[in-house]
XYZ file of C-alpha atoms in Angstrom:
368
model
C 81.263 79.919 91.828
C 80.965 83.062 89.285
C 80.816 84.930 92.616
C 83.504 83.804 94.126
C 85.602 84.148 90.770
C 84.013 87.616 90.449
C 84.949 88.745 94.078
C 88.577 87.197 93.410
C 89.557 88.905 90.438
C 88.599 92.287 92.121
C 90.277 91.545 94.931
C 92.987 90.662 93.327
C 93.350 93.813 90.628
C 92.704 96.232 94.727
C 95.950 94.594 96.085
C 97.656 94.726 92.476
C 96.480 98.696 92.060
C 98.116 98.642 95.975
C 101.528 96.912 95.792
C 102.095 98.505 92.762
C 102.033 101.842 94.670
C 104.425 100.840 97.175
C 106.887 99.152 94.415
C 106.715 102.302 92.064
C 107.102 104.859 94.675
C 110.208 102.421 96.056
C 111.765 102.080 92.270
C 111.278 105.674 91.892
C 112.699 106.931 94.929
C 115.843 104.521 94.471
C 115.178 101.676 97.342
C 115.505 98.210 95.182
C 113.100 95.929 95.195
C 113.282 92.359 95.634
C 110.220 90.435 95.601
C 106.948 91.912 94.359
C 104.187 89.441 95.222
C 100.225 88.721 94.609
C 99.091 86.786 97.071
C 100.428 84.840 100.511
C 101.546 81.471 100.707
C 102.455 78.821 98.643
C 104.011 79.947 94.764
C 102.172 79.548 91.959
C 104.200 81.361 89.590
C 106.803 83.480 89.654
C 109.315 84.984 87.139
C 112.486 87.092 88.099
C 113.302 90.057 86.457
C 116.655 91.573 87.138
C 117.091 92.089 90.879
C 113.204 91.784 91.308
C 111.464 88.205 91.570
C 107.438 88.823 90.334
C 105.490 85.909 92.247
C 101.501 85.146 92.036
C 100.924 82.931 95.544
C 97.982 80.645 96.294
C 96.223 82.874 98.634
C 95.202 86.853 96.604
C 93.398 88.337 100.062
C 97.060 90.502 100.472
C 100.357 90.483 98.586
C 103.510 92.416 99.655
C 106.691 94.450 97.952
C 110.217 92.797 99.795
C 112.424 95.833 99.459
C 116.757 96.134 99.978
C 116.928 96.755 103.544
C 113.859 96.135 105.154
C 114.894 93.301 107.666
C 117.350 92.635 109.927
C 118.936 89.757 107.855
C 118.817 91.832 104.080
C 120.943 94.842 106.606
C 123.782 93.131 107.553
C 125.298 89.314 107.951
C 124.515 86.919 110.844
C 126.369 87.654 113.645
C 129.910 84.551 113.140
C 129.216 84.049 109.659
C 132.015 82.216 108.240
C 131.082 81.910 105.070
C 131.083 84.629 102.824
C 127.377 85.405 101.016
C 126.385 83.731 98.283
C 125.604 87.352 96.514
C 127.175 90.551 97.383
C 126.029 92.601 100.430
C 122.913 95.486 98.840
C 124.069 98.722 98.112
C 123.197 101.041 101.224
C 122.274 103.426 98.168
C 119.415 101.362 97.370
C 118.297 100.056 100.976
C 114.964 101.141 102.347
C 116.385 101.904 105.787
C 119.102 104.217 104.243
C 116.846 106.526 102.925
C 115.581 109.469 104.466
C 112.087 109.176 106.940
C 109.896 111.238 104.542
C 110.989 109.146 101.607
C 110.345 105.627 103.533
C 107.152 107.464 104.690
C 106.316 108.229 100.939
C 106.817 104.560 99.725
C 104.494 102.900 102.847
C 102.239 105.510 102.256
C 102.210 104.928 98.660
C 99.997 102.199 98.513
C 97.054 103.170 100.434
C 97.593 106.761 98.100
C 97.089 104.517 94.962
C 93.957 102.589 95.976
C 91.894 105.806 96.530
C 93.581 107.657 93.559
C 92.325 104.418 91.548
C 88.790 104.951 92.714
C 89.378 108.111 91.897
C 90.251 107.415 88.079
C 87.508 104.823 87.622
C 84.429 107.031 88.912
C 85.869 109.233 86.715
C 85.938 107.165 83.435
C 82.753 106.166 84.473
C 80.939 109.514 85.031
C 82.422 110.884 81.193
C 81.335 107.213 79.924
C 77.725 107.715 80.763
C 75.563 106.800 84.316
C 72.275 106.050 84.537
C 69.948 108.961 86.241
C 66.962 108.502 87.808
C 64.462 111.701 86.256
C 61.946 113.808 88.271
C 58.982 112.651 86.713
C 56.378 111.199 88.964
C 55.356 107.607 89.248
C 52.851 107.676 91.855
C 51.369 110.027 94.372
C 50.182 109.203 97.529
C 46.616 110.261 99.227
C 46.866 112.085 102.107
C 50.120 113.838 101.764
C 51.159 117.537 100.686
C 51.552 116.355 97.254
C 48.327 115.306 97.039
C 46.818 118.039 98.755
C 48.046 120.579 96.038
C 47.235 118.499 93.151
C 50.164 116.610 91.908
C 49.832 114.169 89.493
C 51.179 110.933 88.138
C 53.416 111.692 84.754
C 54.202 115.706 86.067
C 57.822 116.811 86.317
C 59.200 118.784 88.866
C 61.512 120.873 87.274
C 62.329 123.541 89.847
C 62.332 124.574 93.601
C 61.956 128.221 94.456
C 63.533 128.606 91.205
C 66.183 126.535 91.496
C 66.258 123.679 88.754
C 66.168 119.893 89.720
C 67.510 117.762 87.208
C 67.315 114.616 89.084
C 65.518 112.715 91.926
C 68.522 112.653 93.860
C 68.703 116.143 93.522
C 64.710 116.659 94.266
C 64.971 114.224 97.240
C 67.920 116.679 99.188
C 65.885 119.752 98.698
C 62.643 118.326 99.907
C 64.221 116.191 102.833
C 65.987 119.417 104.101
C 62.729 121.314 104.026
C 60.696 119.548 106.619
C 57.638 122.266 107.538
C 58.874 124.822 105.209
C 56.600 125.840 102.345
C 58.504 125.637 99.125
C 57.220 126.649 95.610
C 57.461 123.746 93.533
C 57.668 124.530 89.289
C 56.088 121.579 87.707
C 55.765 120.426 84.024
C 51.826 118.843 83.224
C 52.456 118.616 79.425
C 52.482 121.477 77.860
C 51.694 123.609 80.775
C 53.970 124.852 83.541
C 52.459 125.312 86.800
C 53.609 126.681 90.242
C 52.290 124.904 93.598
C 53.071 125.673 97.153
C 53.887 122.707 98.912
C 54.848 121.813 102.575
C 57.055 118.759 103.193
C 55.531 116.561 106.287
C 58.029 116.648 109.107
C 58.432 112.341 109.407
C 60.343 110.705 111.341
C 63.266 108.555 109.180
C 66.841 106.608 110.122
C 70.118 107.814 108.533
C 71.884 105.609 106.928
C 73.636 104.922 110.229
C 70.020 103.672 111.725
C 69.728 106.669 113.619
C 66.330 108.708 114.328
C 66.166 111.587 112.421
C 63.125 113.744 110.636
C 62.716 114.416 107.326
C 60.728 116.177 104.982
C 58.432 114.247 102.866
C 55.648 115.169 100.170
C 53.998 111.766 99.347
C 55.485 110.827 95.803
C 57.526 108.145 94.022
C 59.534 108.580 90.885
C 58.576 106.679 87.267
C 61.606 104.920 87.026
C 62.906 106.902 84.087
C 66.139 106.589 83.857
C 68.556 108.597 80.967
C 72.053 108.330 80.424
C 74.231 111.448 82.291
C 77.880 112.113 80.460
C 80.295 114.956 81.831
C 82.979 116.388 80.568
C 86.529 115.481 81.506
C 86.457 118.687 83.915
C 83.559 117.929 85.491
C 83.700 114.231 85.347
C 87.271 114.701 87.226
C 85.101 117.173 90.069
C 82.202 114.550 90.344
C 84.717 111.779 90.666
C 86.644 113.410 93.167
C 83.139 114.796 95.353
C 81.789 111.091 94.892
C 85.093 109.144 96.446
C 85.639 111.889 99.115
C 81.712 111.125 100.128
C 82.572 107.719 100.145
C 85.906 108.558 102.414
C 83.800 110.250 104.706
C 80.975 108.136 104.809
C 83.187 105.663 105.351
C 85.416 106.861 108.444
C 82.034 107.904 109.860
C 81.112 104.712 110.336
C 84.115 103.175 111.915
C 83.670 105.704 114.809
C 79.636 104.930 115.018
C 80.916 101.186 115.275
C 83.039 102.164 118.664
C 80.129 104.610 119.724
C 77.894 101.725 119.800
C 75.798 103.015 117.694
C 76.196 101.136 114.211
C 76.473 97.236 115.132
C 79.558 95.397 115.687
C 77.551 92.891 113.479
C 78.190 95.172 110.470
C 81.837 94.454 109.707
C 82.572 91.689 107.354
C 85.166 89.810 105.448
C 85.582 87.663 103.120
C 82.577 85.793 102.440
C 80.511 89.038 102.625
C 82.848 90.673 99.702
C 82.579 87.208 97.749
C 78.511 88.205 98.505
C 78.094 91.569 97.068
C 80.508 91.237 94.365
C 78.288 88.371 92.610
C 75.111 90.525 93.389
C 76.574 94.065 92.240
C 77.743 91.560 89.011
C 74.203 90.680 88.535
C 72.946 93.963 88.390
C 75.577 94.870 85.924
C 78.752 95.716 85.012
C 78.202 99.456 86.209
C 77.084 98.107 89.518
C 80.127 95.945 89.583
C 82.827 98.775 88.609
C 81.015 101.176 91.296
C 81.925 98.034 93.916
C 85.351 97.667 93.075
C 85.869 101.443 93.631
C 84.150 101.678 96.983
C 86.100 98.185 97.851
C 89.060 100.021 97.013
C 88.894 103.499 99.288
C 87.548 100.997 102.281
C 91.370 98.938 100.976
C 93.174 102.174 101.262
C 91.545 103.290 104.066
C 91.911 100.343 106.205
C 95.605 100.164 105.495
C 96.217 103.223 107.071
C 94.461 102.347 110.289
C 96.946 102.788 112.806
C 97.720 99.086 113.464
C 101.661 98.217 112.878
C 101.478 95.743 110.999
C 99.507 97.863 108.493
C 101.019 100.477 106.177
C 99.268 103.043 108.869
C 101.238 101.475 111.915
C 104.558 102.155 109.986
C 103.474 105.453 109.147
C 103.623 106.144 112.831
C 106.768 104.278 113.566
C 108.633 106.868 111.046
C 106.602 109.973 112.692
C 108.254 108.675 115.672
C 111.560 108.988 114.306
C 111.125 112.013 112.955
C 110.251 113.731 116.393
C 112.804 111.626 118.002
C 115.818 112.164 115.559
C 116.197 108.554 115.550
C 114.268 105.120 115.377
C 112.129 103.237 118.086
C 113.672 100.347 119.174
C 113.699 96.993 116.906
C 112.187 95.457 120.424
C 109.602 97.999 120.873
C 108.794 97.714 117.391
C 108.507 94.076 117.380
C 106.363 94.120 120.551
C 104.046 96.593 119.423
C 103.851 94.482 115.741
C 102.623 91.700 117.935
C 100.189 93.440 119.125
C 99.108 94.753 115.944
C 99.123 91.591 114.147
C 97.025 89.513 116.951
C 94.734 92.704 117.211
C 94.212 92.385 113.046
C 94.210 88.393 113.677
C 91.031 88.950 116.000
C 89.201 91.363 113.486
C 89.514 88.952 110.615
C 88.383 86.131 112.916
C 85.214 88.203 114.089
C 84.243 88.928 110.588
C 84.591 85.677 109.579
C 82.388 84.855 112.631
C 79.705 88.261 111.410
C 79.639 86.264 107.856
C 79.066 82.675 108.897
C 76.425 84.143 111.029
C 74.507 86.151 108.955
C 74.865 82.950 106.521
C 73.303 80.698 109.350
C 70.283 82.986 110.236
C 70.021 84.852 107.063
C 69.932 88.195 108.880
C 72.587 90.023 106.265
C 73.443 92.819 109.106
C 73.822 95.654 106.946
């Protein structure tokens, strides 16, 4: 249940942090806004603020910002309408369809914009709060391997490669993976003593992170688990923040097109019950863990609204391309028809991830 509660609550503050893009850039820009929601489905609370209704809805995996103009009905009155409406037409100043394509583009665009730009800000309160680094001291050392073979010890420090410092294993692990056959002169602390060894990493064959076969070097240690506390500055907390969400961007869209080369498993993807999953073990491990989570769940949120699916903030991205190359806009039936197709498309992705989770729940094979 704490998982579950856990996994809500960050999904929950992701589509706030996203709505709230599209509804500022809207109020900003002019278009008015007339229901800003949390949530799909039935009420369960709601207060209304001026023009604007606020509304928290049973179920939080979405929510939505109902602007002036953006449906048929808000645009203009049913066709032999007698009666006049209950509330005056919407001023075309305000509607979302008046204003010009690369403002309407802003607004849709906003809210993908504000879920990465909010990973952004929280890897960077985190990496001027303090995070956790793993040292270059050696745990254990391996017979058999180059590290052995010129004398490394349990306790000793590498603090250099070919005179360039290493600060952490991270850092020790790229330079020695990259140098697969290559001698490389290794500056180690024993104490008080500083001593320089010549060591060849063992070309051995490894997976990326992907699962596919690669070679790397290795040298035959592991670290002492000693950890210490790392704290930038707000300048370089703002460039690690920045390098660390535009690895996970990357790392991300990488993915999605090893996924339709075959070569990550279709088995990979998950939903729901896989989020509800990892947010009550990254909450285990911490609160760190836990605030690292909700910033990689959010670039994946921002990300995935901008696939180009129209029903998603992406798809309607293209539909006002369109109409900027075209001078005017596609055609409320191609629009609809192709919205169709997006939404049974999206339809059959949450159902297969659903299927992926109840699966890997059934045979205990967790698939990534």
């Amino acid at each position: 249940m704490t998982g579950f509660i856990t996994a809500i609550l960050v999904l929950s503050a992701l589509v706030l942090v996203h709505e709230l893009g599209h509804f500022i850039a809207a109020r900003r820009l002019g278009v008015g806004v007339l229901k800003f929601s949390i949530g799909f489905g039935p009420r369960v609370w709601s207060v209304k603020r001026g023009q604007t209704e606020y509304a928290i809805s049973a179920f939080p995996l979405g929510g939505f910002v109902k602007m002036v103009g953006d449906s048929e009905e808000e645009r203009a009155p049913a066709e032999g309408a007698d009666a006049a409406p209950s509330e005056p037409p919407p001023d075309p100043a305000t509607s979302f369809e008046h204003k010009s394509v690369w403002a309407r583009m802003l607004i849709v665009g906003a809210g993908p914009i504000s879920n990465i730009v909010f990973a952004i800000a929280v890897f960077w309160v985190v990496f001027m709060a303090g995070v956790p680094t793993l040292l270059t001291e050696i745990g254990t050392v391996q017979p058999n391997y180059p590290a052995a073979d010129a004398g490394l010890r349990p306790g000793d420090v590498i603090a250099a490669i070919d005179g360039r410092p290493v600060g952490t294993w991270d850092e020790l692990t790229e330079v020695v993976h990259a140098s697969a056959g290559r001698a490389r002169e290794f500056t180690v602390r024993r104490g008080s003593e500083t001593l320089a060894l010549s060591i060849t990493p063992r070309p051995s064959p490894s997976a990326t992170v992907f699962g596919e076969a690669t070679t790397v070097g290795l040298i035959g240690i592991t670290p002492a688990e000693r950890f210490v506390t790392r704290r930038f500055g707000p300048v370089d907390a703002a460039w690690q923040s920045l390098r660390r969400t535009g690895e996970i961007m990357e790392l991300t869209i990488v993915g999605i097109v090893k996924i339709f080369q075959r070569v990550v498993p279709a088995k990979t993807i998950g939903g729901p019950i896989m989020i509800v999953q990892m947010a009550k073990q990254q909450a285990q491990l911490g609160v760190m863990n836990l605030v690292f989570f909700s910033a990689f769940l959010s670039i994946s949120l921002g990300l995935f609204n901008l696939f180009p699916i129209p029903v998603l903030d992406g798809g309607q991205i293209w539909f006002l391309l369109a109409e900027a190359v075209r001078g005017k806009p596609l055609s409320r039936r191609t629009r609809e028809i192709t919205q169709q197709i997006g939404l049974a498309l999206l339809v059959l992705l949450m159902l297969f991830a659903f299927y992926n989770d109840i699966s890997r729940n059934i045979t205990g094979d967790k698939g990534f």
